[in-house]
Short mmCIF file of the C-alpha atoms (twelve columns), coordinates in Angstrom:
data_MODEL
# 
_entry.id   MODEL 
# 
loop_
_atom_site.group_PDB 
_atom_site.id 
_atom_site.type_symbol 
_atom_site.label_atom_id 
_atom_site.label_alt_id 
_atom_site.label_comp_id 
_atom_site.label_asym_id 
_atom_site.label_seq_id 
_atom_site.Cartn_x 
_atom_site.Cartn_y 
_atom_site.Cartn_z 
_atom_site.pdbx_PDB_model_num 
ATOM 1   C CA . UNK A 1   15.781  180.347 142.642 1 
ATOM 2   C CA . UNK A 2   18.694  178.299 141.805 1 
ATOM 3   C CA . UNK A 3   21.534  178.307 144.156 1 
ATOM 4   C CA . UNK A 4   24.766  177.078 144.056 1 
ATOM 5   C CA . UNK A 5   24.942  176.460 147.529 1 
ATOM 6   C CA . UNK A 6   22.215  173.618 147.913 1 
ATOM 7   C CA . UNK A 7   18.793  172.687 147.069 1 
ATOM 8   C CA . UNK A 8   17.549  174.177 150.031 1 
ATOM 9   C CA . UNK A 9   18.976  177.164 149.964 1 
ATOM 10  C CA . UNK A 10  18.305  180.889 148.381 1 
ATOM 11  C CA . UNK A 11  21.233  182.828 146.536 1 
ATOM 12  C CA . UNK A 12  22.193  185.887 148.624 1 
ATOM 13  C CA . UNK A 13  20.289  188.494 146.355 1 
ATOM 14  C CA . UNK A 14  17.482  186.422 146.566 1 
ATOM 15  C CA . UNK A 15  17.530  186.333 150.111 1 
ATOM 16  C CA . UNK A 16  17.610  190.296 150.066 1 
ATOM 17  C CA . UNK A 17  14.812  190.397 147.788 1 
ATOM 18  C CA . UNK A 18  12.964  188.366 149.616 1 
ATOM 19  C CA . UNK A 19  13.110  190.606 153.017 1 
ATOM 20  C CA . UNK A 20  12.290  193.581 150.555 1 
ATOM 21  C CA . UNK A 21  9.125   192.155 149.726 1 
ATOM 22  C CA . UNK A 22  8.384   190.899 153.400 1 
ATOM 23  C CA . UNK A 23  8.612   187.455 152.242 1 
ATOM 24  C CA . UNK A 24  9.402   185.336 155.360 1 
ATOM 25  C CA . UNK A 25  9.128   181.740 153.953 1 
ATOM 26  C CA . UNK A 26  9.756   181.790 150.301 1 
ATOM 27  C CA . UNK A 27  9.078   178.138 149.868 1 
ATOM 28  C CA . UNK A 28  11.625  174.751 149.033 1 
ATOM 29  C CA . UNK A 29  13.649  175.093 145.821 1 
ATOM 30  C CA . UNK A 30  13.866  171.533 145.236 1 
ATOM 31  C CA . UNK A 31  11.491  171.203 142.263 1 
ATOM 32  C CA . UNK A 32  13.540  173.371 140.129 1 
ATOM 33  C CA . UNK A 33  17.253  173.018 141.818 1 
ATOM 34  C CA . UNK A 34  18.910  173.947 138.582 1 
ATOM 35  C CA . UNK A 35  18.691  174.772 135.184 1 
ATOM 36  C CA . UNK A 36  18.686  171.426 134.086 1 
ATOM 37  C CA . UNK A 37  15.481  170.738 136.252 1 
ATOM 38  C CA . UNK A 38  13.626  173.572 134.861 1 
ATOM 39  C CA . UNK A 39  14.195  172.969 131.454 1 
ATOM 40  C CA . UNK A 40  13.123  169.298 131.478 1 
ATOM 41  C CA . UNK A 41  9.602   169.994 132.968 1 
ATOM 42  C CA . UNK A 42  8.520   173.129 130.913 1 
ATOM 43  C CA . UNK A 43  9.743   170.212 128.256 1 
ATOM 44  C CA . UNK A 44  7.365   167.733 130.167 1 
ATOM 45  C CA . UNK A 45  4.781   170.547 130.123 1 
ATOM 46  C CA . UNK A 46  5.581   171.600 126.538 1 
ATOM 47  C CA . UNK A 47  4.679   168.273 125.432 1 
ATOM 48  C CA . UNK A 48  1.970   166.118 127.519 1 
ATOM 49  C CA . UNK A 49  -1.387  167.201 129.147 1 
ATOM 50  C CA . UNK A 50  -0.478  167.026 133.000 1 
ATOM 51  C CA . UNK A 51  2.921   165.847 132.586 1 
ATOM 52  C CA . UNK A 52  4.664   167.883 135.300 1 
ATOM 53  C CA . UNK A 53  3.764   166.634 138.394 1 
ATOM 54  C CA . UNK A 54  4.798   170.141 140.535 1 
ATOM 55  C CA . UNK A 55  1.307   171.185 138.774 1 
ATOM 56  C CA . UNK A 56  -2.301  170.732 139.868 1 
ATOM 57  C CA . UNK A 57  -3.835  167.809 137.828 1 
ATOM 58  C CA . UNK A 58  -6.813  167.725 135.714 1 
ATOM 59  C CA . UNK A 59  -9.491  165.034 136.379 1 
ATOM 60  C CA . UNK A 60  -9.301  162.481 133.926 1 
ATOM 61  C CA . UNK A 61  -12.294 164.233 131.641 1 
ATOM 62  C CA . UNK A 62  -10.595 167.312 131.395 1 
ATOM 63  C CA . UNK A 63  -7.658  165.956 130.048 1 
ATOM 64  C CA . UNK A 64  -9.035  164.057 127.672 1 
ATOM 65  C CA . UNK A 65  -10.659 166.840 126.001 1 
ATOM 66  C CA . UNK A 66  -7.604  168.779 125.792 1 
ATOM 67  C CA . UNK A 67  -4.476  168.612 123.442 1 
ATOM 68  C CA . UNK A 68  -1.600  167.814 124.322 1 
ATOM 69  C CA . UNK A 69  0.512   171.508 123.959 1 
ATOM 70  C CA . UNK A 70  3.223   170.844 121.441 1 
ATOM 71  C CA . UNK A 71  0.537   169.939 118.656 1 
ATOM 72  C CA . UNK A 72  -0.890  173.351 118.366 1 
ATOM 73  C CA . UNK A 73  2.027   174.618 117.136 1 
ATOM 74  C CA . UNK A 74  5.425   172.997 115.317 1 
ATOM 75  C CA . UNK A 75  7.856   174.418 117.241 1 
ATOM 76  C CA . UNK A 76  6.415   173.624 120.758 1 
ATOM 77  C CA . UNK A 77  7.662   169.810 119.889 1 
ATOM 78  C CA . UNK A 78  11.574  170.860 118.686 1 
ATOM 79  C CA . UNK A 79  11.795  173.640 121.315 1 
ATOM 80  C CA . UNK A 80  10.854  170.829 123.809 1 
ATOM 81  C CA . UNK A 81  13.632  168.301 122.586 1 
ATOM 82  C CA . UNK A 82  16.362  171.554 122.309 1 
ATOM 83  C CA . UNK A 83  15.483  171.948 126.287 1 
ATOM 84  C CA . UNK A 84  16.352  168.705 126.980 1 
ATOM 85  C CA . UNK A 85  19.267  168.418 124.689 1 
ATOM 86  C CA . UNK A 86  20.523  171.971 126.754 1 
ATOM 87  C CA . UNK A 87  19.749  169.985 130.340 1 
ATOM 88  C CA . UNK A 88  21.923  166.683 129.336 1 
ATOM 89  C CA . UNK A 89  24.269  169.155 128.172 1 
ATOM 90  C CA . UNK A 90  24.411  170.897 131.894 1 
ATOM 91  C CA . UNK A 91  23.745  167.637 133.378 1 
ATOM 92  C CA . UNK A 92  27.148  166.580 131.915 1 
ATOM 93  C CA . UNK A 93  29.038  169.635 133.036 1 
ATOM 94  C CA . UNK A 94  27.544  170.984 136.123 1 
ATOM 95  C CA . UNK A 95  26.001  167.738 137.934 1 
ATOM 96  C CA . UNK A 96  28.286  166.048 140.381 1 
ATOM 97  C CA . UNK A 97  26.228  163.984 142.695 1 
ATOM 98  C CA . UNK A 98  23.487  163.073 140.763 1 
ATOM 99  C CA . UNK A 99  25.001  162.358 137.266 1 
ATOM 100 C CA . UNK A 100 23.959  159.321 136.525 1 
ATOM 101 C CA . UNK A 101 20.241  159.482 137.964 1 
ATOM 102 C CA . UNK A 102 19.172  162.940 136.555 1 
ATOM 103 C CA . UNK A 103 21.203  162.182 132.839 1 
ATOM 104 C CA . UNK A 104 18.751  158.466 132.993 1 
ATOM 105 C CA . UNK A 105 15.605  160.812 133.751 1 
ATOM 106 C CA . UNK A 106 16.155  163.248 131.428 1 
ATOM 107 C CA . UNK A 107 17.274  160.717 128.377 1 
ATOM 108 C CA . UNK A 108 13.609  159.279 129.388 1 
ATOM 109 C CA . UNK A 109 11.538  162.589 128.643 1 
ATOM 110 C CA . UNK A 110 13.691  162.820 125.680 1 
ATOM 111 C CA . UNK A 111 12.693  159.893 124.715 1 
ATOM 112 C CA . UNK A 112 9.176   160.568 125.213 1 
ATOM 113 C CA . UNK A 113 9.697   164.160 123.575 1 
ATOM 114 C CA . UNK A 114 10.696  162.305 120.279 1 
ATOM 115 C CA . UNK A 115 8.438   159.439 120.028 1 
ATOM 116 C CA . UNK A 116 5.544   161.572 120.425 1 
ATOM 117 C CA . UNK A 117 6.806   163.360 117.689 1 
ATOM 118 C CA . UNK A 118 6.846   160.339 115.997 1 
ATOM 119 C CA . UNK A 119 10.709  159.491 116.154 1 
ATOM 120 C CA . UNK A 120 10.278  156.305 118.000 1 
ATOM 121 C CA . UNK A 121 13.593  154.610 116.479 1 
ATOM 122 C CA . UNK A 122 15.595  158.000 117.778 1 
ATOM 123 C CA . UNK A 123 14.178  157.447 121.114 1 
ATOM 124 C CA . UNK A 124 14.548  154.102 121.254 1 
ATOM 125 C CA . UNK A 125 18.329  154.833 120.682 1 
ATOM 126 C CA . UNK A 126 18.702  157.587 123.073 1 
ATOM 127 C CA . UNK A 127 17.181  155.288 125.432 1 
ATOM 128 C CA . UNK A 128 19.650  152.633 124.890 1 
ATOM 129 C CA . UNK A 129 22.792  154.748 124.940 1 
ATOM 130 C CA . UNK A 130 21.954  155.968 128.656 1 
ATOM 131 C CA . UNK A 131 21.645  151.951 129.346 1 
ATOM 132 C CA . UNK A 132 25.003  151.130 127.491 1 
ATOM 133 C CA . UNK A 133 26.845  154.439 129.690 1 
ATOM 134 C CA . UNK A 134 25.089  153.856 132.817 1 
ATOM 135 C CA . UNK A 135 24.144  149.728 132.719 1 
ATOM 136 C CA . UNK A 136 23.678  149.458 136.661 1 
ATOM 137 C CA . UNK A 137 21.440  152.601 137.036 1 
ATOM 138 C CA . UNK A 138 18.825  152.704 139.634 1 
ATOM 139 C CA . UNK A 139 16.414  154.139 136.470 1 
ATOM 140 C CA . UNK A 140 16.918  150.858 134.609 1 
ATOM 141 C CA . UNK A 141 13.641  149.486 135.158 1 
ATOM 142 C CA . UNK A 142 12.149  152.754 134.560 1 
ATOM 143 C CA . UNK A 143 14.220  152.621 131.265 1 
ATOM 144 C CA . UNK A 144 13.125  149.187 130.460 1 
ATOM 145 C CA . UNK A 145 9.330   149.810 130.915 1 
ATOM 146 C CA . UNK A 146 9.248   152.826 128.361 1 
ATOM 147 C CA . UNK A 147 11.403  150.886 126.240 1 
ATOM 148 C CA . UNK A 148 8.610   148.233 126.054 1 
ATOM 149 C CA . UNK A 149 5.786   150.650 125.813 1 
ATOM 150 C CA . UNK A 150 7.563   152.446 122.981 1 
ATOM 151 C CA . UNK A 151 7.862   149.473 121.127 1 
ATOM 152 C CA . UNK A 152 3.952   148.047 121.116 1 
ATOM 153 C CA . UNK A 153 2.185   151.138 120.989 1 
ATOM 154 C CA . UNK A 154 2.987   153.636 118.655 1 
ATOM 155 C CA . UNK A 155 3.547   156.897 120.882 1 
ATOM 156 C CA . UNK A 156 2.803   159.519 118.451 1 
ATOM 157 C CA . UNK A 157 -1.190  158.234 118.900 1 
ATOM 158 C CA . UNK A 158 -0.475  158.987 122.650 1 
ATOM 159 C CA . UNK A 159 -1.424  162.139 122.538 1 
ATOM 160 C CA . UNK A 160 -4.536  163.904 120.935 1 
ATOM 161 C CA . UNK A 161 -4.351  166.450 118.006 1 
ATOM 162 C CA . UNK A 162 -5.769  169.891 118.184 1 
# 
């Protein structure tokens, strides 16, 4: 549940709910501490084979054998980039602390989003704007690496087709 209180804490209702259901440790609600959060890894999910990392990997046969989700069906890849577009968006608005970091991170699966769709030069240059806004980032080597990989493999071949 997200709270506006602090990761690590429940909303009131929730808290109520909870007892109701004679829940006495609900669990951490740091994974998915606010919308933006959420809507980035069902993006992550959305688009990669064992992306998310909150989710119990496949061995490494498994995955190969399966596609990745967003190329069984068309919309799967824009709903994916819309989520993230809607999580800068509340990044920018709502995010105080963690601006910079979580805006660098989510520009990143963004990135990934659109070059897997094939829209390499698009996420090259979302890439780049996050490094002209935020140039002394702690995610600039992060940045820098998928920058690289983006340009000398094509990402679209990635991921495996239905």
């Amino acid at each position: 549940a997200y709270s506006r209180k602090g990761i690590e804490e429940y909303a009131e209702g929730d808290e109520k709910l909870a007892e109701e259901l004679n829940i006495t440790s609900p669990g951490n609600t740091f994974f998915f501490s606010s919308p933006a959060d959420l809507m980035r890894e069902s993006a992550k999910i959305v688009m990669q084979v064992d992306a998310s990392p909150h989710f119990t990997r496949l061995g490494s046969s498994e995955a190969d054998k399966m596609p990745c989700p967003f190329t069984l069906d068309p919309s799967y890849g824009k709903t994916a980039v819309r989520w993230l577009e809607l999580a800068l968006a509340h990044i920018a608005k709502h995010e105080t602390t963690y601006k910079e970091r979580e805006t660098m991170r989510t520009l990143q699966e963004l990135a990934r989003a659109l070059a897997l769709q094939g829209r390499t030069e698009e996420a090259v240059a979302k890439l780049q704007s996050g490094l002209d806004k935020y140039p002394k980032s702690d995610e600039f080597d992060d940045v820098e690496t998928l920058l690289r990989e983006l340009l000398e493999s094509p990402p679209h071949t990635w991921c495996k087709a239905k």
